[in-house]
Tab-separated table of C-alpha atoms and ligand atoms in Angstrom:
chain	number	residue	atom	x	y	z
M	22	MET	CA	-65.532	128.754	46.205
M	23	ASN	CA	-66.373	126.866	49.438
M	24	PHE	CA	-66.929	123.460	47.907
M	25	HIS	CA	-63.343	123.167	46.738
M	26	VAL	CA	-61.901	124.658	49.884
M	27	VAL	CA	-63.750	122.192	52.085
M	28	LEU	CA	-62.801	119.315	49.858
M	29	SER	CA	-59.130	120.262	50.077
M	30	ILE	CA	-59.253	120.603	53.857
M	31	TRP	CA	-60.868	117.226	54.149
M	32	LEU	CA	-58.317	115.624	51.840
M	33	PHE	CA	-55.528	117.241	53.802
M	34	ILE	CA	-56.809	115.787	57.078
M	35	PHE	CA	-57.249	112.398	55.489
M	36	LEU	CA	-53.716	112.386	54.089
M	37	THR	CA	-52.267	113.599	57.386
M	38	SER	CA	-53.743	110.659	59.249
M	39	ILE	CA	-52.415	108.236	56.637
M	40	THR	CA	-48.979	109.811	56.911
M	41	ALA	CA	-49.054	109.466	60.705
M	42	GLN	CA	-49.745	105.754	60.252
M	43	SER	CA	-46.925	105.194	57.802
M	44	GLN	CA	-44.622	107.249	60.026
M	45	THR	CA	-44.617	104.498	62.670
M	46	THR	CA	-44.005	101.880	59.971
M	47	SER	CA	-41.011	103.778	58.638
M	48	ASP	CA	-39.663	104.275	62.190
M	49	ALA	CA	-39.860	100.536	62.656
M	50	ARG	CA	-38.128	99.927	59.333
M	51	ALA	CA	-35.358	102.372	60.243
M	52	LEU	CA	-34.949	100.474	63.505
M	53	ASP	CA	-34.681	97.193	61.569
M	54	ALA	CA	-31.888	98.669	59.460
M	55	LEU	CA	-30.053	100.000	62.528
M	56	LEU	CA	-30.337	96.678	64.369
M	57	GLN	CA	-29.191	94.770	61.302
M	58	ASP	CA	-26.039	96.869	61.321
M	59	TYR	CA	-25.458	96.372	65.077
M	60	ALA	CA	-26.203	92.646	64.944
M	61	PHE	CA	-23.713	92.193	62.091
M	62	ARG	CA	-21.052	93.979	64.142
M	63	ALA	CA	-21.155	91.055	66.555
M	64	PHE	CA	-19.745	88.802	63.834
M	65	VAL	CA	-16.006	88.922	64.265
M	66	ARG	CA	-14.708	85.819	62.518
M	67	PRO	CA	-18.061	84.133	63.124
M	68	ARG	CA	-18.571	80.417	63.211
M	69	THR	CA	-21.488	79.124	61.248
M	70	GLY	CA	-24.449	78.138	63.376
M	71	VAL	CA	-23.263	79.934	66.527
M	72	VAL	CA	-25.485	82.609	68.035
M	73	TYR	CA	-23.726	85.920	68.715
M	74	ASP	CA	-25.301	88.548	70.938
M	75	GLY	CA	-24.960	92.083	69.663
M	76	VAL	CA	-24.506	95.307	71.582
M	77	VAL	CA	-27.235	97.872	70.950
M	78	PRO	CA	-26.548	101.629	70.790
M	79	SER	CA	-27.086	103.339	74.141
M	80	ASN	CA	-30.167	105.184	72.884
M	81	LEU	CA	-31.861	101.787	72.575
M	82	THR	CA	-31.021	100.364	75.994
M	83	GLY	CA	-33.663	97.810	76.859
M	84	THR	CA	-33.598	96.048	73.499
M	85	ARG	CA	-31.586	92.919	72.782
M	86	ILE	CA	-30.271	91.636	69.489
M	87	SER	CA	-28.415	88.601	68.272
M	88	GLY	CA	-27.449	87.059	65.007
M	89	VAL	CA	-26.627	83.659	63.619
M	90	ARG	CA	-25.035	82.836	60.301
M	91	LEU	CA	-26.203	79.711	58.518
M	92	ARG	CA	-25.783	77.868	55.264
M	93	SER	CA	-29.152	78.085	53.638
M	94	GLY	CA	-29.000	74.410	52.705
M	95	SER	CA	-28.580	73.461	56.338
M	96	LEU	CA	-31.404	75.779	57.400
M	97	ARG	CA	-33.657	74.062	54.889
M	98	THR	CA	-32.760	70.513	55.777
M	99	ARG	CA	-32.147	70.802	59.520
M	100	GLY	CA	-33.871	73.908	60.788
M	101	VAL	CA	-32.488	75.770	63.800
M	102	THR	CA	-33.459	76.867	67.287
M	103	PHE	CA	-32.626	80.504	67.801
M	104	ASN	CA	-33.591	82.056	71.153
M	105	GLU	CA	-37.408	81.925	71.327
M	106	TYR	CA	-37.640	80.916	67.667
M	107	GLU	CA	-37.971	77.297	66.630
M	108	ILE	CA	-37.385	77.088	62.902
M	109	PRO	CA	-38.453	73.746	61.426
M	110	THR	CA	-37.049	72.085	58.337
M	111	GLY	CA	-38.289	73.317	54.990
M	112	VAL	CA	-37.683	77.055	55.427
M	113	VAL	CA	-36.421	78.646	52.210
M	114	GLU	CA	-35.384	82.163	51.335
M	115	GLN	CA	-36.111	84.305	48.288
M	116	PRO	CA	-33.900	85.206	46.504
M	117	TYR	CA	-31.617	82.241	47.103
M	118	VAL	CA	-28.290	82.920	48.820
M	119	GLU	CA	-25.674	80.434	49.870
M	120	ARG	CA	-25.350	81.709	53.426
M	121	LEU	CA	-27.738	83.878	55.329
M	122	VAL	CA	-27.842	85.700	58.632
M	123	LEU	CA	-30.868	85.580	60.879
M	124	VAL	CA	-31.183	88.660	63.059
M	125	TYR	CA	-33.152	88.369	66.268
M	126	GLN	CA	-34.610	91.437	67.985
M	127	ASN	CA	-36.196	91.655	71.416
M	128	LEU	CA	-37.650	95.141	71.644
M	129	GLY	CA	-38.306	94.958	75.403
M	130	ASN	CA	-39.677	98.216	76.737
M	131	TRP	CA	-39.429	99.791	73.285
M	132	SER	CA	-42.155	97.534	71.874
M	133	MET	CA	-44.919	100.112	72.268
M	134	THR	CA	-42.774	102.869	70.854
M	135	TYR	CA	-42.058	101.104	67.594
M	136	TYR	CA	-45.171	98.931	67.363
M	137	PRO	CA	-48.007	100.923	68.892
M	138	LEU	CA	-51.216	98.905	68.817
M	139	GLN	CA	-54.431	100.780	69.530
M	140	GLY	CA	-56.704	99.077	72.004
M	141	TYR	CA	-54.285	96.325	73.009
M	142	SER	CA	-51.647	95.897	75.634
M	143	TYR	CA	-48.563	93.755	75.363
M	144	LEU	CA	-48.178	90.668	77.526
M	145	ALA	CA	-44.758	89.995	76.027
M	146	PRO	CA	-42.241	92.158	74.214
M	147	VAL	CA	-42.108	92.296	70.431
M	148	LEU	CA	-39.672	89.721	69.047
M	149	GLY	CA	-38.389	90.127	65.516
M	150	LEU	CA	-36.738	87.659	63.193
M	151	LEU	CA	-35.346	88.905	59.903
M	152	ALA	CA	-33.168	87.227	57.304
M	153	TYR	CA	-30.305	88.808	55.365
M	154	ASP	CA	-27.706	87.786	52.837
M	155	ALA	CA	-24.475	86.871	54.655
M	156	THR	CA	-22.121	87.624	51.771
M	157	ASP	CA	-20.945	90.980	53.156
M	158	LEU	CA	-20.882	91.078	56.956
M	159	SER	CA	-20.089	94.793	57.063
M	160	ALA	CA	-23.012	95.735	54.837
M	161	GLN	CA	-25.554	98.293	55.972
M	162	ASN	CA	-29.106	98.899	54.803
M	163	LEU	CA	-29.340	95.366	53.481
M	164	PRO	CA	-32.713	94.384	52.096
M	165	GLU	CA	-34.336	91.483	53.923
M	166	LEU	CA	-34.595	88.131	52.253
M	167	ASP	CA	-38.098	86.771	52.109
M	168	ILE	CA	-38.105	83.579	54.148
M	169	ARG	CA	-41.038	81.202	54.182
M	170	ALA	CA	-41.784	78.002	55.984
M	171	SER	CA	-43.345	75.369	53.788
M	172	ASP	CA	-44.866	72.404	55.609
M	173	GLN	CA	-44.521	73.286	59.283
M	174	PRO	CA	-44.692	76.831	60.651
M	175	ILE	CA	-41.979	78.621	62.557
M	176	SER	CA	-42.929	78.815	66.225
M	177	ILE	CA	-42.080	81.454	68.804
M	178	ARG	CA	-42.172	80.375	72.438
M	179	PHE	CA	-42.618	83.441	74.593
M	180	SER	CA	-41.274	83.312	78.114
M	181	ASN	CA	-42.314	85.373	81.128
M	182	LEU	CA	-45.716	86.459	79.867
M	183	ARG	CA	-47.362	89.071	82.036
M	184	SER	CA	-50.320	87.539	83.815
M	185	ILE	CA	-53.438	87.516	81.694
M	186	PRO	CA	-56.189	89.768	83.047
M	187	ASP	CA	-59.346	87.821	83.958
M	188	GLY	CA	-61.717	87.091	81.113
M	189	LEU	CA	-59.395	88.295	78.379
M	190	VAL	CA	-58.084	86.028	75.670
M	191	PRO	CA	-54.471	86.564	74.663
M	192	GLN	CA	-53.732	86.719	70.959
M	193	CYS	CA	-50.637	86.504	68.839
M	194	VAL	CA	-49.957	89.540	66.730
M	195	LEU	CA	-47.777	89.599	63.650
M	196	PHE	CA	-46.449	92.778	62.098
M	197	ASP	CA	-45.140	92.062	58.648
M	198	LEU	CA	-42.441	94.181	57.058
M	199	ASN	CA	-44.980	96.254	55.141
M	200	GLY	CA	-46.626	97.301	58.360
M	201	SER	CA	-49.726	95.151	58.105
M	202	VAL	CA	-50.969	93.522	61.274
M	203	ASN	CA	-52.370	89.991	61.636
M	204	PHE	CA	-53.802	88.342	64.706
M	205	SER	CA	-53.847	84.620	65.409
M	206	ASN	CA	-54.481	82.267	68.295
M	207	VAL	CA	-51.932	81.516	70.973
M	208	VAL	CA	-50.986	77.831	71.018
M	209	SER	CA	-50.238	75.992	74.284
M	210	GLY	CA	-50.450	79.147	76.350
M	211	ASN	CA	-47.357	80.922	75.075
M	212	ILE	CA	-46.561	79.917	71.487
M	213	CYS	CA	-47.233	81.819	68.281
M	214	THR	CA	-46.752	80.307	64.854
M	215	THR	CA	-46.006	81.877	61.502
M	216	PHE	CA	-45.017	80.928	57.992
M	217	ARG	CA	-43.238	84.232	57.386
M	218	GLN	CA	-40.762	86.564	59.015
M	219	GLY	CA	-41.664	89.722	60.847
M	220	HIS	CA	-42.253	90.907	64.392
M	221	PHE	CA	-44.365	89.003	66.876
M	222	ALA	CA	-45.874	89.532	70.288
M	223	ILE	CA	-48.687	88.370	72.521
M	224	VAL	CA	-51.341	90.938	73.332
M	225	VAL	CA	-54.726	91.234	75.005
M	226	GLU	CA	-57.459	93.670	74.175
M	227	SER	CA	-57.608	96.508	76.637
M	228	ILE	CA	-61.229	97.603	76.716
M	229	ALA	CA	-61.065	98.712	80.319
M	230	PRO	CA	-57.873	99.964	81.949
M	231	VAL	CA	-55.793	96.881	82.651
M	232	PRO	CA	-54.293	96.871	86.135
M	233	SER	CA	-50.602	96.939	85.536
M	234	PRO	CA	-48.177	94.953	87.672
M	235	VAL	CA	-45.448	97.275	86.424
M	236	GLY	CA	-45.655	100.745	87.910
M	237	PRO	CA	-48.690	102.762	88.956
M	238	PRO	CA	-51.504	103.476	86.515
M	239	ARG	CA	-51.102	106.743	84.733
M	240	PRO	CA	-53.583	109.571	85.257
M	241	GLY	CA	-56.298	109.517	82.676
M	242	GLY	CA	-56.578	105.748	82.941
M	243	ALA	CA	-55.047	105.140	79.560
M	244	PRO	CA	-55.892	101.530	78.747
M	245	SER	CA	-52.514	100.789	77.322
M	246	GLU	CA	-50.371	99.855	80.302
M	247	GLY	CA	-48.017	97.230	79.027
M	248	PRO	CA	-44.738	95.846	80.187
M	249	VAL	CA	-43.374	98.937	78.526
M	250	PRO	CA	-44.618	101.972	80.458
M	251	SER	CA	-42.734	104.840	78.909
M	252	GLY	CA	-43.532	103.792	75.358
M	253	ALA	CA	-47.154	104.518	76.121
M	254	ARG	CA	-46.576	108.238	76.029
M	255	HIS	CA	-45.883	108.059	72.348
M	256	ASN	CA	-48.937	105.857	72.023
M	257	ASN	CA	-51.134	108.316	73.916
M	258	ARG	CA	-49.938	111.106	71.732
M	259	SER	CA	-50.757	109.208	68.572
M	260	ARG	CA	-54.125	108.295	70.085
M	261	VAL	CA	-54.843	111.984	70.699
M	262	TRP	CA	-53.930	112.679	67.109
M	263	ILE	CA	-56.181	109.938	65.876
M	264	ILE	CA	-59.074	111.302	67.940
M	265	VAL	CA	-58.459	114.868	66.807
M	266	GLY	CA	-58.123	113.651	63.240
M	267	SER	CA	-61.346	111.680	63.376
M	268	VAL	CA	-63.286	114.537	64.940
M	269	LEU	CA	-62.003	117.026	62.387
M	270	GLY	CA	-62.531	114.531	59.596
M	271	GLY	CA	-66.081	113.911	60.803
M	272	LEU	CA	-66.810	117.637	61.007
M	273	ALA	CA	-65.365	118.211	57.566
M	274	LEU	CA	-67.493	115.381	56.243
M	275	LEU	CA	-70.607	116.929	57.797
M	276	VAL	CA	-69.811	120.317	56.290
M	277	LEU	CA	-69.177	118.637	52.986
M	278	LEU	CA	-72.505	116.838	53.122
M	279	GLY	CA	-74.246	120.076	54.068
M	280	LEU	CA	-72.671	121.821	51.118
M	281	LEU	CA	-73.643	118.986	48.848
M	282	VAL	CA	-77.266	119.235	49.963
M	283	LEU	CA	-77.210	123.014	49.448
M	284	TRP	CA	-75.619	122.600	46.063
M	285	VAL	CA	-78.177	120.007	44.960
M	286	ARG	CA	-80.983	122.279	46.101
M	287	LYS	CA	-79.466	125.229	44.314
M	288	TYR	CA	-78.991	123.144	41.204
M	289	ARG	CA	-82.578	121.967	41.230
M	290	HIS	CA	-83.757	125.504	41.863
M	291	ARG	CA	-81.709	126.758	38.925
M	292	LYS	CA	-83.025	123.982	36.703
M	293	LYS	CA	-86.551	124.941	37.699
M	294	MET	CA	-85.869	128.589	36.972
M	295	GLU	CA	-84.400	127.690	33.600
M	296	LYS	CA	-87.404	125.592	32.825
M	297	MET	CA	-89.696	128.423	33.840
M	298	GLU	CA	-87.695	130.890	31.788
M	299	ARG	CA	-87.818	128.632	28.834
M	300	ALA	CA	-91.494	128.149	29.353
M	301	ALA	CA	-91.873	131.905	29.554
M	302	GLU	CA	-89.991	132.454	26.278
M	303	PHE	CA	-91.982	129.724	24.759
M	304	GLY	CA	-95.095	131.326	26.105
M	305	GLU	CA	-94.136	134.637	24.553
M	306	ALA	CA	-93.673	132.979	21.222
M	307	LEU	CA	-97.157	131.691	21.589
M	308	HIS	CA	-98.526	135.207	22.010
M	309	MET	CA	-99.239	136.017	25.583
M	310	THR	CA	-102.682	137.030	26.311
M	311	SER	CA	-104.105	138.644	29.359
M	312	VAL	CA	-106.360	136.611	31.545
M	313	GLY	CA	-107.588	138.900	34.213
M	314	ASN	CA	-104.389	140.688	35.203
M	315	THR	CA	-101.901	137.818	34.596
M	316	LYS	CA	-100.267	136.853	31.369
M	317	ALA	CA	-100.687	133.307	30.063
M	318	PRO	CA	-99.946	131.513	26.824
M	319	ALA	CA	-102.922	131.886	24.622
M	320	ALA	CA	-102.534	128.829	22.447
M	321	MET	CA	-103.488	126.173	24.972
M	322	GLY	CA	-105.134	124.202	22.258
M	323	THR	CA	-101.929	123.767	20.280
M	324	ARG	CA	-100.031	122.173	23.125
M	325	THR	CA	-100.397	118.655	21.788
M	326	GLN	CA	-98.738	119.452	18.483
M	327	PRO	CA	-95.720	117.144	18.186
M	328	THR	CA	-93.198	119.814	17.158
M	329	LEU	CA	-93.939	121.946	20.123
M	330	GLU	CA	-93.926	119.007	22.477
M	331	THR	CA	-90.389	117.971	21.501
M	332	GLU	CA	-89.187	121.489	21.895
M	333	TYR	CA	-90.778	121.751	25.275
M	334	VAL	CA	-89.122	118.644	26.674
M	335	PRO	CA	-85.341	119.130	26.465
L	458	NAG	C1	-29.326	105.798	68.135
L	458	NAG	O1	-27.945	105.930	68.008
L	458	NAG	C2	-27.443	105.455	66.770
L	458	NAG	C3	-25.937	105.466	66.832
L	458	NAG	O2	-25.477	106.463	67.685
L	458	NAG	C4	-27.995	106.316	65.647
L	458	NAG	O3	-27.489	105.881	64.395
L	458	NAG	C5	-29.494	106.169	65.656
L	458	NAG	O4	-30.085	107.016	64.692
L	458	NAG	C6	-30.080	106.492	67.008
L	458	NAG	N1	-31.449	106.036	66.979
L	458	NAG	C7	-32.441	106.705	67.531
L	458	NAG	C8	-33.776	106.096	67.430
L	458	NAG	O5	-32.262	107.737	68.118
L	459	NAG	C1	-44.833	94.026	50.849
L	459	NAG	O1	-45.323	94.683	49.692
L	459	NAG	C2	-44.608	94.337	48.516
L	459	NAG	C3	-45.154	95.157	47.364
L	459	NAG	O2	-46.079	96.081	47.794
L	459	NAG	C4	-44.766	92.844	48.236
L	459	NAG	O3	-44.029	92.497	47.102
L	459	NAG	C5	-44.239	92.080	49.442
L	459	NAG	O4	-44.469	90.703	49.247
L	459	NAG	C6	-44.900	92.514	50.714
L	459	NAG	N1	-44.251	91.892	51.826
L	459	NAG	C7	-44.906	91.312	52.805
L	459	NAG	C8	-44.079	90.736	53.885
L	459	NAG	O5	-46.128	91.277	52.816
L	460	NAG	C1	-52.887	87.885	57.308
L	460	NAG	O1	-54.160	87.312	57.303
L	460	NAG	C2	-54.727	87.211	56.028
L	460	NAG	C3	-56.122	86.687	56.180
L	460	NAG	O2	-56.317	86.052	57.368
L	460	NAG	C4	-53.861	86.298	55.153
L	460	NAG	O3	-54.409	86.235	53.862
L	460	NAG	C5	-52.469	86.873	55.095
L	460	NAG	O4	-51.620	86.026	54.366
L	460	NAG	C6	-51.928	87.060	56.471
L	460	NAG	N1	-50.656	87.727	56.371
L	460	NAG	C7	-49.582	87.259	56.952
L	460	NAG	C8	-48.368	88.090	56.780
L	460	NAG	O5	-49.586	86.234	57.595
L	461	NAG	C1	-36.146	101.154	78.577
L	461	NAG	O1	-35.416	100.921	79.741
L	461	NAG	C2	-34.098	101.497	79.741
L	461	NAG	C3	-33.413	101.165	81.030
L	461	NAG	O2	-33.561	99.812	81.313
L	461	NAG	C4	-34.199	103.008	79.588
L	461	NAG	O3	-32.911	103.571	79.495
L	461	NAG	C5	-34.976	103.326	78.324
L	461	NAG	O4	-35.180	104.710	78.235
L	461	NAG	C6	-36.319	102.622	78.337
L	461	NAG	N1	-36.948	102.844	77.072
L	461	NAG	C7	-38.153	103.358	76.965
L	461	NAG	C8	-38.748	103.502	75.630
L	461	NAG	O5	-38.750	103.708	77.943
């Protein structure tokens, strides 16, 4: 019984923690879809190459979006400067479209909510840049185009970084659309570079609680004070879940190991018993004889006969 039960419990815990991880990724993807829709709404008889600021739904106050429509040929040969993004020449999209829309997102105080990052705090809000086909400007749930820079990278010049805590080195973080996270060095104090689209921010590790210039530190000294205080609650909650998950997972693993050890011992014991039983049967076949008051095989001398030897060793 127990072996299977424990295994299932352990698997369950493992899968739950994976699901929790992909939950934040799918929240972020749902946000991308929503912001694509709202950014496109800003295009009322849009002129090519002009940046239009969108209006976000009231439940996302604190974020900013804008969009620009471009001919893909002109993007490739001339590049474009779009808010903090500096897109060099040589950027191409896959699949090819004649015109595309670039959607810019500034997640402001929602950065932590949608892009929680364990052990880091944000020095700048998450900025997203995503590309879409511009054929239908009322389309919803559009898939992103895959845009790539070829020779020079796209750069993102962050403004108004929070001051860097002493001794900590800021890093650029990239969240790609599949939810994977990459770190890279900050260039010239406030610039991140990338060859692909996604969401970007500047972070520092928060080993010790970072004194926050924004608002008082929360009780419990959570090391995640960012420029985005209320997002941290979500983050704390997921941290608690991760801790609980790890502890339970660890316990389950221990129990599992214990059971494995027991099982191996039982198995070896059984094997030994079987061997002894077999030996006993074998002994009986050999005519047991009494030596004192214990029984023992009588034909000790025949033990080296090849037929018996092969039978004895399974
Ligand atoms: C915010 O509001 C919009 C429109 O009212 C809705 O579609 C969306 O699901 C809401 N988003 C969240 C995160 O609550
Ligand atoms: C995401 O994953 C899909 C398939 O798993 C892959 O084709 C795609 O290139 C990935 N996208 C990024 C941005 O890594
Ligand atoms: C992330 O980093 C790895 C290794 O450093 C690299 O192979 C990969 O292409 C990077 N992903 C993105 C989206 O930049
Ligand atoms: C961000 O700030 C706005 C007000 O500026 C507020 O309405 C919103 O709830 C905040 N968002 C988060 C996640 O705290």
